[in-house]
Amino acid sequence: MSPPVGGGYQSLRVLHVITGLHLGGAEIMLWRYLRALGPRVAGHSVLSLLEGGAVRGRIEDLGVPVASLGIRYPALAPFALPALRRRVREAAADVLHGWMYHGNLACTLARAGMAGPRPAVIWSVHHSLGSLPREKMATRAVLRLSCRLSASVGAILFTSAVARDQHARLGYDVTRGAVIPNAVDAAEFCPDPAARARVRAAYGIPADRFLIGNVARAHPMKDHATLIRALAMLRDRGQPVHALIAGDGHRGGTTERMVADLALADRVTLAGPVLQVAPLVAGFDAFVLSSAWGETFSIATAEAMACGLPCIATEVGGVADLLGETGLAIPPADPQAIVAGVEALIGLGAAGRARLGQAARQRIADHYALPAYVAAHAAVYDRLRPQPVPAATGLRVSG
């Protein structure tokens, strides 16, 4: 028998059902969680609703079985319900652990069609609801259905208290809700004095530039447009600033067009998707999160903090709680606020920024360490695990 997930009497079979396995915060967090389990990962498997994804290979490299329903768009998920239920039956899982809205809903719908003993269901929410009208119509429909079904779920895990409260106001039943913030492996993401010169040499960035980093895919909620406008303003103010933006969808998209329109080609590097993020982030002078909505716990910001960087981040979802007193929380969609924050960090000098970065790294170690994340999930699994059948004593009672 494989080692137990938690401290209970038997190991659990856990099927993680996730919307997709393309590069993203929740997808990376699932991979890191499974990796952190070590030998305890036996019994875990993953089912992706969408086809493909760069994270799939990483999970399979851990020895974790991964299957896919092959859906091309989340909106098509209802048509794959028979295949979903077949996959869930084949997994014979004790727990269905959903990741993101569509994955959560899939777990509940699959369980509803099962006969006999049914697995416990966990939802995990990796999104905040600061601007519901900005969400896609299909996402809003999933949210409405999720509100109706949330009372039937064994546990709902939120990555921030802000997200929990927002979903409660929307109509989620959070009586079995718990806040488990995302976590960072501080051994992987750590300061590297050699990274600054290495990153500049790799991307042809002048050594005298103050290098701002941003790691996020191209999506309206990430609001790279505001970041680009701020960079143009910083250039016009004579600041020696350069930005490196890593993530899918920027090249050939809106970000690249804005860079060209504002004549910022010599001030902005679009790195594309980066699989090995830690060596890149450690080479920045500062990190800027420009998201306008949707963030609940910014993994990219936490990674930068673990690397000892001072961070500027928009006050969206639970990001301000993540920063604490170690960085600058600013209003969203405000390029002037980014300009003021960058100039404040430049004014601190290298020693002042190093002090902020050290405090940021310590905050990650104190509050967002990966072992605590694993232990919190083990506690939830243990609470939901099937109860053992009492052993027969050999005694008979008559009468």
C-alpha atoms as one frame of an Amber mdcrd trajectory, in Angstrom:
protein
   0.000   0.000   0.000   1.306   3.451  -0.877   2.027   5.991   1.871  -1.030
   7.923   3.084  -1.683  11.445   1.929  -2.353  12.591   5.446  -2.297  10.958
   8.831  -5.324   8.717   8.326  -5.787   4.984   8.233  -5.381   4.457   4.488
  -4.063   6.152   1.415  -6.533   8.094  -0.680  -7.136   7.990  -4.383  -7.455
  11.621  -5.472  -8.494  12.689  -8.955  -7.662  16.330  -9.705 -10.040  17.713
 -12.328  -8.748  20.917 -13.879 -10.015  23.113 -16.691  -6.748  22.860 -18.660
  -3.000  22.418 -18.335  -1.688  25.393 -20.271   0.716  27.728 -18.461  -1.184
  29.581 -15.759  -1.186  30.142 -12.030  -3.571  27.360 -10.985  -2.006  24.889
 -13.413   1.491  25.583 -12.106   0.233  25.375  -8.528  -1.245  21.920  -9.160
   2.068  20.716 -10.585   4.048  22.158  -7.664   1.665  20.638  -5.150   1.977
  17.182  -6.695   5.762  17.540  -6.872   5.920  18.553  -3.216   4.059  15.382
  -2.174   7.060  13.257  -3.084   6.291   9.534  -2.503   2.844  10.501  -1.192
   1.795  11.378  -4.748   0.922   7.711  -5.305  -2.820   7.483  -5.758  -3.122
  10.943  -7.309  -4.148  11.408 -10.933  -5.200  14.341 -13.106  -8.009  14.848
 -15.597  -7.883  17.919 -17.843 -11.051  19.064 -19.574  -9.143  20.866 -22.340
  -6.663  19.229 -24.671  -2.916  19.827 -24.641  -0.990  22.149 -22.355   2.660
  22.677 -21.453   2.096  21.660 -17.818   0.874  18.176 -18.734   4.364  16.874
 -19.422   5.666  18.250 -16.126   2.969  16.394 -14.206   3.543  13.165 -16.129
   7.264  13.427 -15.352   6.285  13.051 -11.682   4.770   9.658 -12.481   1.237
  11.038 -12.110  -1.247   9.700 -14.706  -2.843  12.478 -16.772  -5.903  12.071
 -18.995  -7.757  14.625 -21.100 -11.305  14.887 -22.372  -9.905  16.682 -25.412
 -12.355  19.584 -25.255 -11.223  22.578 -27.315 -13.252  25.244 -25.450 -14.634
  25.227 -21.883 -18.101  26.121 -23.178 -18.244  22.692 -24.860 -17.810  20.841
 -21.548 -21.523  19.917 -21.138 -21.337  17.865 -24.323 -18.532  15.777 -22.814
 -20.436  14.840 -19.648 -20.772  11.120 -20.517 -17.027  10.879 -21.197 -16.324
  12.795 -17.985 -18.400  10.410 -15.898 -16.717   7.416 -17.527 -13.269   8.779
 -16.697 -14.274   9.481 -13.101 -15.667   5.963 -12.654 -12.459   4.481 -14.061
 -10.364   6.510 -11.589 -12.274   4.993  -8.640 -11.263   8.031  -6.616 -12.110
   8.698  -2.980 -11.862  12.455  -3.596 -12.572  14.576  -6.667 -10.540  17.764
  -6.334 -11.625  20.470  -8.763  -9.314  23.254  -9.901 -10.872  26.454 -11.297
 -14.546  27.044 -12.061 -15.067  24.556 -14.887 -13.034  21.866 -13.134 -15.042
  22.415  -9.955 -18.358  22.150 -11.730 -17.196  19.065 -13.623 -16.479  17.265
 -10.326 -19.969  17.922  -8.997 -21.745  16.970 -12.228 -19.706  13.782 -12.541
 -20.483  12.770  -8.962 -24.205  13.401  -9.441 -24.371  10.680 -12.085 -22.653
   7.983 -10.038 -24.351   5.024  -8.392 -23.303   3.476  -5.099 -20.644   5.040
  -2.841 -19.636   8.370  -4.263 -16.388  10.317  -3.804 -16.115  13.484  -1.792
 -15.841  16.686  -3.816 -13.486  19.605  -3.210 -13.606  22.855  -5.158 -10.626
  25.184  -5.346 -11.201  28.769  -6.474  -8.286  30.671  -8.024 -10.078  33.836
  -9.086 -11.462  36.998  -7.518 -14.692  38.723  -8.519 -13.862  42.392  -8.366
 -15.458  43.042 -11.768 -18.115  40.462 -12.612 -19.351  42.255 -15.782 -15.866
  41.836 -17.270 -16.072  38.048 -17.016 -17.082  36.066 -20.089 -20.762  35.227
 -20.435 -19.962  31.504 -20.151 -18.002  32.124 -16.935 -20.917  34.066 -15.456
 -23.228  31.158 -16.299 -20.869  28.716 -14.580 -20.762  30.984 -11.526 -24.559
  31.116 -11.296 -24.801  27.325 -11.449 -21.955  26.979  -8.956 -23.831  29.151
  -6.450 -26.744  26.707  -6.586 -24.519  23.639  -6.193 -22.005  24.950  -3.647
 -23.930  23.659  -0.617 -23.376  20.079  -1.817 -19.584  20.344  -1.832 -17.457
  18.787   0.895 -15.008  21.721   0.970 -14.366  24.892  -1.025 -10.785  26.152
  -0.942 -10.076  29.816  -1.685  -6.618  31.249  -2.240  -7.477  34.452  -0.381
  -9.984  35.679   2.186 -11.006  38.417  -0.246 -12.016  35.818  -2.843 -13.949
  33.831  -0.235 -15.925  36.898   0.837 -16.618  37.949  -2.760 -17.970  34.504
  -3.642 -20.070  34.453  -0.478 -21.683  37.737  -1.502 -22.351  36.274  -4.939
 -24.227  33.364  -3.382 -21.673  30.625  -2.723 -22.295  28.588   0.412 -18.947
  28.984   2.188 -19.873  27.261   5.445 -17.363  24.572   4.486 -14.981  27.052
   2.934 -11.322  27.404   3.863  -8.578  29.807   2.830  -5.402  28.096   1.639
  -3.153  30.675  -0.033  -0.890  29.608  -2.844   2.695  28.878  -1.925   6.216
  29.184  -3.277   9.202  26.882  -3.006  11.732  29.306  -1.529  14.564  26.914
  -2.371  13.707  27.190  -6.071  12.889  30.902  -6.049  15.739  32.598  -4.255
  18.112  35.543  -4.674  20.892  35.025  -7.224  23.519  37.801  -7.394  24.744
  36.550 -10.778  21.293  36.629 -12.378  21.225  40.387 -13.016  24.135  40.343
 -15.433  23.104  36.990 -16.925  19.567  38.117 -17.825  20.772  41.392 -19.322
  23.326  39.589 -21.458  20.801  36.977 -22.597  18.252  39.551 -23.764  20.567
  42.363 -24.872  19.444  44.798 -22.192  21.895  47.619 -21.351  23.582  47.120
 -17.985  22.674  50.604 -16.763  18.902  50.106 -17.162  16.619  49.623 -14.162
  14.965  46.354 -15.133  11.274  45.923 -14.375   9.883  42.408 -14.685   6.385
  41.132 -15.368   5.444  37.470 -15.855   1.896  36.969 -17.140   0.131  35.769
 -20.260  -1.547  38.273 -22.533  -5.083  38.754 -21.213  -7.179  41.882 -20.643
  -7.342  41.262 -16.899  -3.529  41.420 -16.702  -3.760  44.975 -18.123  -0.374
  45.162 -19.797  -1.663  48.241 -21.630  -1.419  50.272 -18.419   2.105  48.976
 -17.815   3.195  49.971 -21.335   1.722  53.465 -20.904   3.617  53.816 -17.631
   6.862  52.817 -19.343   6.356  55.519 -21.990   5.820  58.061 -19.226   8.949
  56.912 -17.390  10.977  57.224 -20.593   9.624  60.724 -21.170  10.630  61.629
 -17.608  14.204  60.561 -18.344  14.217  57.429 -16.195  16.617  54.683 -17.395
  13.943  51.992 -17.174  13.576  48.805 -19.220  10.791  46.222 -18.940  10.966
  42.501 -19.625   7.517  40.949 -20.084   7.410  37.154 -20.163   4.306  35.232
 -21.127   2.321  33.800 -23.984   0.454  35.966 -26.477   2.428  39.229 -26.328
   4.426  38.815 -29.514   2.248  39.638 -32.473  -0.531  40.814 -30.155  -1.773
  43.981 -28.498   1.301  44.395 -26.306   3.707  44.348 -29.250   1.511  46.783
 -31.197   1.440  49.208 -28.270   5.217  48.985 -27.907   5.591  49.898 -31.586
   2.999  52.695 -31.464   4.727  54.316 -28.482   8.237  53.798 -29.928   9.282
  51.659 -26.970  11.096  48.889 -28.835  14.391  49.834 -27.174  12.742  49.868
 -23.726  10.608  46.714 -23.732  11.616  43.074 -24.237   8.860  40.533 -24.924
  10.322  37.200 -23.852   7.416  34.912 -24.735   6.563  31.897 -22.537   9.345
  30.927 -20.132   9.317  27.483 -18.542  12.225  28.067 -16.133  10.952  31.203
 -14.426  13.144  31.367 -11.316  16.474  32.151 -13.082  14.731  34.933 -15.007
  12.903  36.587 -12.121  16.037  36.669  -9.972  17.627  38.979 -12.566  15.030
  41.768 -12.276  15.551  44.923 -10.229  11.857  45.086  -9.369   8.620  43.314
 -10.212   5.412  45.026 -11.345   1.980  43.389 -11.355  -0.425  45.494 -13.426
  -3.587  43.345 -13.252  -6.894  45.211 -13.362  -9.097  42.417 -11.964  -9.289
  38.666 -11.422  -6.222  38.148  -9.244  -6.819  36.482  -5.910  -3.258  35.441
  -5.044  -0.610  36.442  -7.562   1.824  33.545  -7.833   4.129  35.639 -10.023
   4.338  38.326  -7.338   5.012  35.740  -4.629   7.782  34.224  -6.738   9.393
  37.636  -7.148   9.160  38.231  -3.404  10.846  34.889  -2.743  13.646  35.984
  -5.089  14.199  39.005  -2.842  12.694  41.618  -5.169  10.799  44.745  -4.183
   7.355  44.565  -5.778   4.756  47.002  -7.038   1.339  45.375  -7.394  -2.180
  46.512  -8.067  -4.533  46.158  -5.122  -6.713  43.457  -6.682  -8.133  40.478
  -4.793  -5.797  39.425  -1.984  -2.612  40.891  -3.473  -2.284  43.622  -0.838
  -2.402  40.964   1.899   0.342  39.069   0.081   2.612  42.115  -0.046   2.092
  43.209   3.549   4.531  46.013   4.323   7.196  44.679   1.965   6.026  46.286
  -1.290   3.870  48.976  -2.844   0.147  48.300  -3.369  -1.303  50.661  -5.975
  -4.719  51.238  -7.600  -5.435  49.257 -10.776  -5.556  50.849 -14.244  -3.436
  53.800 -13.098  -0.194  54.314 -15.057   0.712  57.313 -12.891   0.716  55.043
  -9.830   3.150  52.655 -11.542   5.377  55.611 -12.461   5.355  56.890  -8.889
   6.106  53.426  -7.526   9.011  52.801  -9.893  10.513  56.205  -9.176  10.166
  55.563  -5.439  12.076  52.294  -5.772  14.773  53.915  -7.885  15.078  56.611
  -5.223  15.653  54.022  -2.500  18.925  52.979  -4.110  20.276  49.448  -4.257
  20.624  49.116  -0.479  17.076  50.275   0.205  15.655  47.939  -2.418  17.668
  45.071  -0.979  16.131  45.678   2.454  12.629  45.607   0.989  13.479  42.454
  -0.956  14.817  40.710   2.137  11.624  41.527   4.008   9.563  40.221   1.094
  11.450  36.925   1.035  11.018  36.534   4.790   7.274  37.130   4.420   7.049
  34.290   1.916   8.972  31.993   4.270   6.760  32.936   7.217   3.333  32.779
   5.581   3.434  31.142   2.137   5.800  28.182   2.384   5.092  25.072   0.321
   5.153  22.586   3.263   2.315  24.510   4.933   0.327  24.362   1.685   0.744
  20.585   1.506  -0.196  20.144   5.166  -3.337  22.268   4.783  -4.546  20.111
   1.904  -3.755  16.928   3.834  -5.968  18.175   6.666  -8.874  18.737   4.262
  -8.419  15.305   2.685  -8.287  13.657   6.091 -11.542  15.325   7.091 -13.256
  13.993   3.969 -11.669  10.545   3.789 -13.989   7.512   4.068 -14.460   6.318
   7.616 -12.973   2.911   8.480 -15.287   0.006   9.142 -14.848  -1.144  12.773
 -13.047  -4.482  13.021 -15.094  -7.458  14.163 -14.435  -8.352  17.785 -15.615
 -11.970  17.659 -18.240 -11.226  20.381 -21.918 -12.003  19.852 -24.704 -10.265
  21.683 -27.975 -12.140  22.096 -31.383 -10.961  23.155
